[in-house]
XYZ file of C-alpha atoms in Angstrom:
534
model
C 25.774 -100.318 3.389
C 28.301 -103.371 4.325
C 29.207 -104.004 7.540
C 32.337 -105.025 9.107
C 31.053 -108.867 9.486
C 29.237 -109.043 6.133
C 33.670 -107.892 4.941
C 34.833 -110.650 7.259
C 32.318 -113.465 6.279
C 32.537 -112.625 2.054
C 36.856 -113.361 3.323
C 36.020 -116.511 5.360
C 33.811 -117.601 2.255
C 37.029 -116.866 -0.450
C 39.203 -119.481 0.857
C 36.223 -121.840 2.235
C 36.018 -124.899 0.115
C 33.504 -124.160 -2.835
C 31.009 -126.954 -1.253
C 30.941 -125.437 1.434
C 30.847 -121.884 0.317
C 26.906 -121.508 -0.279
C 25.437 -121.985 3.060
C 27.894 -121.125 5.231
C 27.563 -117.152 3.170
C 24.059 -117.285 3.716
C 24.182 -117.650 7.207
C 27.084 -115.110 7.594
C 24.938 -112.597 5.131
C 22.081 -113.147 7.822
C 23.579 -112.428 10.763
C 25.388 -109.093 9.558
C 21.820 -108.051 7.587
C 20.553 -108.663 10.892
C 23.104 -106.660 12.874
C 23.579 -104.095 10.387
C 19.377 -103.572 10.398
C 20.160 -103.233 13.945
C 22.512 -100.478 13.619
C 20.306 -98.835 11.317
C 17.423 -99.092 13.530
C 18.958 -97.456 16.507
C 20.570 -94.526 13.924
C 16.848 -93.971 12.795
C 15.419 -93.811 16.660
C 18.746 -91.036 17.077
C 17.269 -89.266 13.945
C 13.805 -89.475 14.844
C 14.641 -88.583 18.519
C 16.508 -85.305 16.949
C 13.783 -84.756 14.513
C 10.714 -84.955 17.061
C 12.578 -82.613 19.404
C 12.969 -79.888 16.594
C 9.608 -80.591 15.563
C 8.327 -79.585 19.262
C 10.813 -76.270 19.070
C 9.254 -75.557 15.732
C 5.651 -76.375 17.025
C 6.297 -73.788 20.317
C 7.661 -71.257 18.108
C 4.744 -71.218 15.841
C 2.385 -71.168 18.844
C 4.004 -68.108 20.286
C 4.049 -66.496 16.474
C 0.341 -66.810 16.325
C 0.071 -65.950 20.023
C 1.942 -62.530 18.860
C 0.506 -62.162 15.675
C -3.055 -62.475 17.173
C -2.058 -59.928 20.376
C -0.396 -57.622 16.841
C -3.948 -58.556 15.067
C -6.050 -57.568 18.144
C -3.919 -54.238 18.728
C -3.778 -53.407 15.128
C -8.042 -53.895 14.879
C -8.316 -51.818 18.358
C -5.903 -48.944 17.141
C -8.193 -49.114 13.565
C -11.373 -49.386 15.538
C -10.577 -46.757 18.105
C -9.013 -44.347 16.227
C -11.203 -41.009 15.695
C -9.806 -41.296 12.046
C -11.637 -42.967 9.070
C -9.617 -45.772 7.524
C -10.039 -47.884 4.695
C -8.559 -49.819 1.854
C -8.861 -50.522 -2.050
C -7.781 -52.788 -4.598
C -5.882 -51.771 -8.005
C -9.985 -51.807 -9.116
C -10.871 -49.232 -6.635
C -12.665 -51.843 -4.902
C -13.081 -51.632 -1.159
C -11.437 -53.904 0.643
C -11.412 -52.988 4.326
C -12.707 -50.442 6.473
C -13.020 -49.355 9.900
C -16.359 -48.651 12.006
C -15.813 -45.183 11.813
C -16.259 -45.085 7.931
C -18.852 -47.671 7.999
C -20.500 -45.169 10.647
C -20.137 -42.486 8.038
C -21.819 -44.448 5.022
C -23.982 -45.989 7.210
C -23.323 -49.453 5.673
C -21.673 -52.818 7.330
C -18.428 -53.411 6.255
C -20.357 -56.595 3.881
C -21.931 -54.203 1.906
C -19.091 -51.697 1.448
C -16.076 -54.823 0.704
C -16.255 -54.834 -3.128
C -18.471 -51.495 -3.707
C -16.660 -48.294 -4.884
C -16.515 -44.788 -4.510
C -19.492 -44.289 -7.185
C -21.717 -46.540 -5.246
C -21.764 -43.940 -2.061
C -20.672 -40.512 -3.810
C -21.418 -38.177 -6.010
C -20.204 -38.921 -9.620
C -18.030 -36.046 -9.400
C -16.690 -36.690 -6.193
C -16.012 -40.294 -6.922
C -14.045 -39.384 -10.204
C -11.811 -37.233 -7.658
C -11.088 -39.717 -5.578
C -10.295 -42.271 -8.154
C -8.191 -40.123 -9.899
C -6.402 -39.502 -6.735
C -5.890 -43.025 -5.917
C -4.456 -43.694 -9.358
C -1.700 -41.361 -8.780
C -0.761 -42.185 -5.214
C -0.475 -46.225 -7.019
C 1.562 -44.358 -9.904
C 4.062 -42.122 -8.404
C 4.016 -44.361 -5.096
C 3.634 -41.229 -3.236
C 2.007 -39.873 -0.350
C -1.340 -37.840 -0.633
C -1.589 -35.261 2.117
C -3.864 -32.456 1.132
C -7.257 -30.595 2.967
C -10.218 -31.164 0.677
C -14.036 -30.590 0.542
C -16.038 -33.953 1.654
C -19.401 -34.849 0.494
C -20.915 -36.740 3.287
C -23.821 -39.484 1.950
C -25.963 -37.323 3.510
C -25.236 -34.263 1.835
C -22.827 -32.449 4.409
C -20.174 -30.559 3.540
C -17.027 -31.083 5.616
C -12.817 -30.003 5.128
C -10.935 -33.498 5.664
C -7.386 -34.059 6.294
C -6.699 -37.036 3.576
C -3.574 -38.875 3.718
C -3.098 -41.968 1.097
C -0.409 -44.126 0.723
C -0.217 -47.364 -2.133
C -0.053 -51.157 -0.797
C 2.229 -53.018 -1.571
C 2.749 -56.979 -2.044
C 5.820 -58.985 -1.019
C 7.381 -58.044 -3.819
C 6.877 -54.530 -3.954
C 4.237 -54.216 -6.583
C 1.315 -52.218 -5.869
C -1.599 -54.341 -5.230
C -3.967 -51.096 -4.055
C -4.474 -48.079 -1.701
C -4.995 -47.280 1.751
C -6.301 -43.984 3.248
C -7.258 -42.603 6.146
C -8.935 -39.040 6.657
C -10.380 -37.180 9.837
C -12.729 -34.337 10.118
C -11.099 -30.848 10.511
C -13.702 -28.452 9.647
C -13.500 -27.171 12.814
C -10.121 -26.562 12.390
C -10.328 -24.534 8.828
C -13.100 -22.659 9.928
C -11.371 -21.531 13.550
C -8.458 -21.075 11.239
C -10.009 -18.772 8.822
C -11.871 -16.601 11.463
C -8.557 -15.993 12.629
C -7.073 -14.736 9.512
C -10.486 -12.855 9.289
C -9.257 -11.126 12.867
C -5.710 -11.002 11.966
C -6.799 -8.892 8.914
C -9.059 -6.781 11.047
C -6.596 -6.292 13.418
C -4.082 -5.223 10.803
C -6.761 -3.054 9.622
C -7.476 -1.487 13.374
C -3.764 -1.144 13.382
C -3.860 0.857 9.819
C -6.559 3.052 10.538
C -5.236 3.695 13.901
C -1.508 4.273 12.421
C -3.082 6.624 9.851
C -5.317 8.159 11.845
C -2.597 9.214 14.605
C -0.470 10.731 11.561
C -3.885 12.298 10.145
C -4.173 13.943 14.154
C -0.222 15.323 13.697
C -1.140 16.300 10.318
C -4.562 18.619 11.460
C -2.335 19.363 15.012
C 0.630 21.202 12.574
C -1.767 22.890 9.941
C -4.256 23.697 12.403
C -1.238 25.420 14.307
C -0.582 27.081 10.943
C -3.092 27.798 10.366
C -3.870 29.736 13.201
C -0.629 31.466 12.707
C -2.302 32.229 8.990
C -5.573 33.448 10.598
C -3.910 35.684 13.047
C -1.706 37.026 10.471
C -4.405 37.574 8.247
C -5.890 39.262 11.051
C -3.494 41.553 11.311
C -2.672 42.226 7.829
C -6.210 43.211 7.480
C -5.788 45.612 10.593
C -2.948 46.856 9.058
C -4.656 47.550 5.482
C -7.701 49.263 7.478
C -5.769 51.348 9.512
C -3.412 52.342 6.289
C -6.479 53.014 4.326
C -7.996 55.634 6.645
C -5.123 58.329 6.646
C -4.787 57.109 2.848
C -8.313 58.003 1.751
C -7.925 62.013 3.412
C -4.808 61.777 1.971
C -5.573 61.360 -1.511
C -8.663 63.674 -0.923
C -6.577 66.361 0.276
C -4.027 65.686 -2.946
C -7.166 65.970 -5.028
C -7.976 69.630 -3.064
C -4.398 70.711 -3.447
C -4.115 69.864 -7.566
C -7.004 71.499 -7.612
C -6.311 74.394 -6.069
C -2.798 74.383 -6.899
C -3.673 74.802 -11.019
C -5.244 78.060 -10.170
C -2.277 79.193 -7.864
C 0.143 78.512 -10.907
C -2.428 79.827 -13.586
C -2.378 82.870 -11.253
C 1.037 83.123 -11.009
C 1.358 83.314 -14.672
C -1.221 85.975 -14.377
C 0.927 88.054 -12.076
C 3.988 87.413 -14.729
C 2.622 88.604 -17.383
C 2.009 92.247 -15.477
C 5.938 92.770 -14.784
C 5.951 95.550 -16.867
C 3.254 97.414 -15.035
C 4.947 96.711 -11.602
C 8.113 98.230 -13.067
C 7.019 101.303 -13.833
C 5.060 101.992 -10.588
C 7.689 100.195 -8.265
C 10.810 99.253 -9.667
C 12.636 98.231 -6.422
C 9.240 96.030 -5.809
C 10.338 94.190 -9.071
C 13.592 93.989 -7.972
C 12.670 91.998 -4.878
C 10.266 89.874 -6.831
C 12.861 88.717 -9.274
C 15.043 87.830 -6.408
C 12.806 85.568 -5.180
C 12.142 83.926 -8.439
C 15.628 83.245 -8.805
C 16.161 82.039 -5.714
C 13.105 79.348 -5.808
C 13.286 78.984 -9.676
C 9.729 80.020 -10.715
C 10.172 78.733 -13.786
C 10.732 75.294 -12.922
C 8.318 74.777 -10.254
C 6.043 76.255 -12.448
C 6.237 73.138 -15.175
C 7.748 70.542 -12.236
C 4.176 71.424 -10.085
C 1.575 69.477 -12.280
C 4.154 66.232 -12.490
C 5.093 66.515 -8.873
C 1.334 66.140 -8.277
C 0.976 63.014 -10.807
C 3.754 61.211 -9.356
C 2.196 61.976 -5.722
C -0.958 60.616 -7.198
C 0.937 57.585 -8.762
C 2.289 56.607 -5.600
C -1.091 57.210 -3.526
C -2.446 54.547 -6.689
C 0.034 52.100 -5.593
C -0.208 52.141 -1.800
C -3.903 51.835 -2.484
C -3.290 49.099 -4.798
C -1.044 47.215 -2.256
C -3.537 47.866 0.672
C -6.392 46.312 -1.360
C -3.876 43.600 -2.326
C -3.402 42.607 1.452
C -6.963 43.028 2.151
C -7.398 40.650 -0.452
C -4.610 37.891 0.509
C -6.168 38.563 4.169
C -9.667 38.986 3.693
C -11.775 35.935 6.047
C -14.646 36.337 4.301
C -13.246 34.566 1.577
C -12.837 31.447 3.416
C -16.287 30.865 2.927
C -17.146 28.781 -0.495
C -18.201 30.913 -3.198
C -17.951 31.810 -6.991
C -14.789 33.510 -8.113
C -12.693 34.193 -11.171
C -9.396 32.970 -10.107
C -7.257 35.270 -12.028
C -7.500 38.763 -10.162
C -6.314 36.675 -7.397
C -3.572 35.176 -8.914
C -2.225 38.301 -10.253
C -2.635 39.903 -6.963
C -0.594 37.418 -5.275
C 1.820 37.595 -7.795
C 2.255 41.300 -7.430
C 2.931 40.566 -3.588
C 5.985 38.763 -4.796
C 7.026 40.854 -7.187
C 9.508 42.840 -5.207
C 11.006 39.529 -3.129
C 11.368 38.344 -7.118
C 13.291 41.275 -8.258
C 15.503 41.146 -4.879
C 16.234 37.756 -6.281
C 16.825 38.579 -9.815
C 13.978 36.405 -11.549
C 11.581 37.774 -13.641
C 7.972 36.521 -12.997
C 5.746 35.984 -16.718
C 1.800 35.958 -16.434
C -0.215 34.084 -19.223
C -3.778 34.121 -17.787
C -6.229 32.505 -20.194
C -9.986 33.095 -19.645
C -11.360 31.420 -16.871
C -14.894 30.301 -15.980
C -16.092 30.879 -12.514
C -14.486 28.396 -9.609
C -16.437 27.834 -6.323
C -13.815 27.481 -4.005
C -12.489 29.077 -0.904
C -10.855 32.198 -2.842
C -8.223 32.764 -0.115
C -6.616 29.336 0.443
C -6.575 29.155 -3.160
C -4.937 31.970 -2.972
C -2.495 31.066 -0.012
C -1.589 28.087 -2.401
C -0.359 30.176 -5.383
C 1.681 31.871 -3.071
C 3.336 29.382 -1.406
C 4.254 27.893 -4.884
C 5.675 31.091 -6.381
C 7.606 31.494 -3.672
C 8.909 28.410 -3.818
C 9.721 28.825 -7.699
C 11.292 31.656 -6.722
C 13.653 30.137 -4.233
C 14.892 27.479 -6.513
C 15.722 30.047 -9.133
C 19.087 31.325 -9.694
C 20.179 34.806 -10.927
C 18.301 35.694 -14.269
C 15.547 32.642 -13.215
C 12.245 32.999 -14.754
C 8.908 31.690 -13.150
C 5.876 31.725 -15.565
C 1.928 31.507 -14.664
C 0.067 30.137 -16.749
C -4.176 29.594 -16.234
C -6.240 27.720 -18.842
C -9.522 26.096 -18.786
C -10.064 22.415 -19.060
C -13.118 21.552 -20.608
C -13.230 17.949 -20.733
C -12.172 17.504 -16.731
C -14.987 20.762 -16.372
C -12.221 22.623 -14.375
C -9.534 24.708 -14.272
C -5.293 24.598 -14.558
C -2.849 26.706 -12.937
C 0.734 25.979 -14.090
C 3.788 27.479 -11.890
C 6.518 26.651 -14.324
C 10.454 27.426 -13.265
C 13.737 27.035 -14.737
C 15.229 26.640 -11.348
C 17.245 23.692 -9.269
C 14.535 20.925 -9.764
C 13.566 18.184 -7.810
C 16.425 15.653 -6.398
C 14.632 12.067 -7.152
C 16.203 10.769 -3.981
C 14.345 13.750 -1.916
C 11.277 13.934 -4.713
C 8.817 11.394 -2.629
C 9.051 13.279 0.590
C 7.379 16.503 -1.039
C 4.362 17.372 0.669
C 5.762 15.853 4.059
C 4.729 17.872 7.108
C 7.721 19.960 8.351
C 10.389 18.578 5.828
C 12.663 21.638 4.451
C 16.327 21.520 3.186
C 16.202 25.453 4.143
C 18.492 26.763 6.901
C 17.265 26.733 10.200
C 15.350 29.348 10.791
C 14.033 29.767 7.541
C 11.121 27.793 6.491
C 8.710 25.810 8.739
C 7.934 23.344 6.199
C 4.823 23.677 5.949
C 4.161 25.377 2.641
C 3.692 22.308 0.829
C 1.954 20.315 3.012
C -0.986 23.124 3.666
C -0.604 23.211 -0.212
C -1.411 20.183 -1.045
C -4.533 19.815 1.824
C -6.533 22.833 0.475
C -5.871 21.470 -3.051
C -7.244 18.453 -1.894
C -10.227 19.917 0.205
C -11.581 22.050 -3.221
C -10.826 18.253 -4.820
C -8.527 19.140 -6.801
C -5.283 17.683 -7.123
C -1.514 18.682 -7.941
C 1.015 17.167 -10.842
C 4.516 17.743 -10.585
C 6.406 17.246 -13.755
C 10.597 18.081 -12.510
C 13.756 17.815 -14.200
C 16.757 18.336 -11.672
C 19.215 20.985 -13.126
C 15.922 21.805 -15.568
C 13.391 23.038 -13.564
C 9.707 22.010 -11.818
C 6.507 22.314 -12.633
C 3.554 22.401 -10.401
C -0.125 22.006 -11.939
C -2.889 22.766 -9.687
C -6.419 21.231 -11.350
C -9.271 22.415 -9.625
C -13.088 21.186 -10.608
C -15.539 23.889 -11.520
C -17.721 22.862 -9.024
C -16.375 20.638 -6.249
C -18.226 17.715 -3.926
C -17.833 18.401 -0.752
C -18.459 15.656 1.869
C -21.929 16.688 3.635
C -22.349 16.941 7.378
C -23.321 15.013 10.123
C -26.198 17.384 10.603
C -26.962 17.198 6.926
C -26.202 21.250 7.082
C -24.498 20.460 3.164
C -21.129 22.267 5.210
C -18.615 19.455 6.469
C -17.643 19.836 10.504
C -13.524 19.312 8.936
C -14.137 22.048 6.435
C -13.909 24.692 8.600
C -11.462 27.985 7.502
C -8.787 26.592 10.685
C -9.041 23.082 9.497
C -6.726 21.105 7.427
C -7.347 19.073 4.345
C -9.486 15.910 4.421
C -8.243 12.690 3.421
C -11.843 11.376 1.639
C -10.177 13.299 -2.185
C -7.949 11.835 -4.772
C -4.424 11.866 -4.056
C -2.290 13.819 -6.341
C -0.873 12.226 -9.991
C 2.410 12.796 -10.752
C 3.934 12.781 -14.273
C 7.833 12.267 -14.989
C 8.281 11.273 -11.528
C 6.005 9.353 -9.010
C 5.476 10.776 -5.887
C 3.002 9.740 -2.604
C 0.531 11.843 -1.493
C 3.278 12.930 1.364
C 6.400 14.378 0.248
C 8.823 17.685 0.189
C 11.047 19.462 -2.324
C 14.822 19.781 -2.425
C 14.228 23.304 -2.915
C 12.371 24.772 -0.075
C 9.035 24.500 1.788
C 6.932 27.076 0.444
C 5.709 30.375 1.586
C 3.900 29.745 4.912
């Protein structure tokens, strides 16, 4: 660098004489070396001066880095130390690098003998494999690992831990390992899970409640029918009794008076045939006889007599056939359990319909196969037949026909009663309400609706059960399979004779609930076409 005086003394020197040049340059290149070292000198105490100050500023700002990274260091080592959560860290190697007291507490090692150990050297080869499998794709997807898992403790204890895991990264953002941290909450999974335990209980309290309140309306309505049923029976069989005293001297007397009246007649004829005789001894007593044959026409009272008596007989045969028909449908004896050969009751209650049939213009067909001997209560049996053929009546049209069929099923060991009608059918919207307590599309007034459902209860106490098989516009068909010989629940008492299965009761709810073909329908449910007989 030249300085001003070195520029003045090399101009001096150019038109000094050339003896003189030499040493007079020197000493002019001294003095401005000199002055220009001078310069230089005080520039470099300026620089220094500058530099030393930022070196201080530096200096304090690296002190009060370290001061913060060491109050950053001690926080970060207290919240890692104090935290109830176990925390550690591992290389790409699945080597240990760090970890807290808590999980040294845990393996009951110092953190010198865990750093470089890994998960096989304090778990359970199968355990270990987890969590290195786990770690390797937390690194790889560079996602976070939250999940509730089983924990082997060294000692053998089995413990739920929450486990979160997370991959560390370098400056650079390349994985250089994993960090976890997991905390006990088997307390919380197992208050969690007795909970669920009561929530399903309660649901279950609130089930059996719910179906036991509709199984109370259920027993309230048939037990009101049947009382209604029991009374009427009652009375029906009053009714036959009383009819079947005056009907008894009745017929006795007709007996007397055919009798009697063949000899009247044969003596008549007797008195005819001497009308000769009377002539000649009194023909004005002739006369008078004659008259009064004409008048009452002998002749034909004579031959109308004997068939005026069979047809009085006929019709004594059929009010004794419908008073034993009511004693039958009525009869409370039969709601005891016994033996019986379904069929005599079947055609009797089909004979009870038989008029309300013809009023309606459908003709009722019997096909009654051999049957074996049921034990059953006879009369709700019977009260179920009923209350289906009237209902096949009722959804037939003019010209309808209902047909019974009865066959034996062998390989079920039971029995079949088909009620088959060409009627209305079932509407599907209405078709899973049959069976519903008090559901009729009849006119007010008309039907209780409760046919069905007391139909489907006794069919269900003798554990049976009922198909439908229904075609709207086509028809229904109700199947009634009863078992030969049925289980009955035993009592309390161990009597063999279940408190519920009392004649008043209604059905119990411990049989199988009825299977429906063509359409599905729940054990509680109604038909479009009426309620039944009730």
């Amino acid at each position: 660098m030249e300085s001003p005086v070195c520029t003045r003394a090399l101009t001096f020197a150019a038109w000094w004489p050339v003896d003189h040049v030499f040493p007079l340059a020197a000493v002019f290149l001294l003095a401005s070396s000199a002055v220009g070292a001078m310069a230089y000198m005080r520039h470099l105490r300026k620089r220094h001066s500058a530099l030393a100050t930022d070196l201080e500023t530096i200096a304090d700002q690296r002190r009060e880095a370290e001061r913060a990274l060491r109050e950053t260091e001690a926080i970060y080592y207290s919240l890692v130390e104090t935290l109830p959560q176990s925390i550690l860290r591992k290389d790409l190697e699945g080597r240990f690098t760090f970890a807290n007291k808590r999980f040294c507490a845990e393996l009951g090692r110092s953190l010198d003998e865990i750093v470089g150990k890994t998960d096989y050297d304090f778990f359970p080869n199968e355990l270990a494999a987890k969590y290195r499998a786990d770690d390797r794709r937390v690194i790889e997807s560079g996602r976070v690992l939250d999940v509730v898992e089983e924990h082997i403790t060294p000692q053998g204890d089995t413990l739920h831990v929450q486990v979160m895991k997370t991959a560390l990264l370098d400056s650079d953002g390349k994985p250089i390992g994993v960090q976890g941290i997991f905390w006990d909450v088997t307390a919380r999974i197992r208050a969690d899970e007795q909970l669920r335990e009561k929530n399903v209980e309660l649901v279950e309290l609130a089930r059996s409640e719910h179906q036991a309140h509709e199984a109370r309306k259920q027993a309230q309505s048939l037990l009101v029918q049947n009382e209604k049923l029991a009374s009427l029976g009652h009375l029906v069989a009053g009714v036959a009794h009383e009819i079947n005293n005056p009907l008894s001297f009745v017929s006795n007397n007709v007996a007397v008076m055919e009798r009697d009246l063949r000899d009247l007649l044969a003596l008549i004829r007797l008195y005819r045939r001497s009308d000769h005789v009377i002539k000649q001894a009194d023909p004005k007593l002739l006369e008078e006889i004659e008259e009064v044959c004409d008048r009452i026409d002998l002749d034909y009272c004579l031959d109308n007599f004997p068939r005026l008596i069979d047809r009085t007989r006929e019709g004594l045969r059929r009010i004794e056939r419908i008073v034993k028909e009511l004693r039958l449908f009525a009869r409370v004896d039969e709601g005891e359990w016994n033996e019986v050969d379904l069929n005599p009751g079947i055609e009797s209650s089909i004979n009870m319909v038989k008029g309300y049939a013809r009023k309606k213009g459908v003709h009722i067909v019997m096909d009654l196969g051999a049957l074996p001997a049921v034990r059953c209560r006879a009369a709700r049996i019977h009260q179920v037949i009923l209350n289906l053929l009237t209902n096949a009546i009722d959804a037939c049209g003019e010209n309808g026909e209902v047909r019974v069929r009865t066959e034996t099923e062998p390989d079920a060991l039971g029995v079949r009663v088909d009620i088959d009608d060409n009627g209305c059918g079932i509407e599907p919207a209405i078709l899973e309400r049959i069976f519903d307590p008090f559901f009729t599309t009849k006119p007010l007034g008309q039907g209780t609706g409760l046919g069905l459902s007391i139909s489907y209860g006794i069919v269900q106490e003798q554990n049976g059960r009922i198909e439908v098989q229904s075609t709207p516009g086509h028809g229904t068909c109700f199947s009634v399979h009863l078992p030969i010989e049925p289980v009955r629940p035993p009592s309390p008492d161990g009597s063999g004779e279940h408190p519920l299965a009392d004649e008043r009761d209604g059905p119990t709810t411990t049989t199988p609930t009825p299977s429906l073909t063509r359409e599905t329908v729940r054990p509680t449910s109604a038909l479009k076409r009426g309620d039944g007989a009730t």
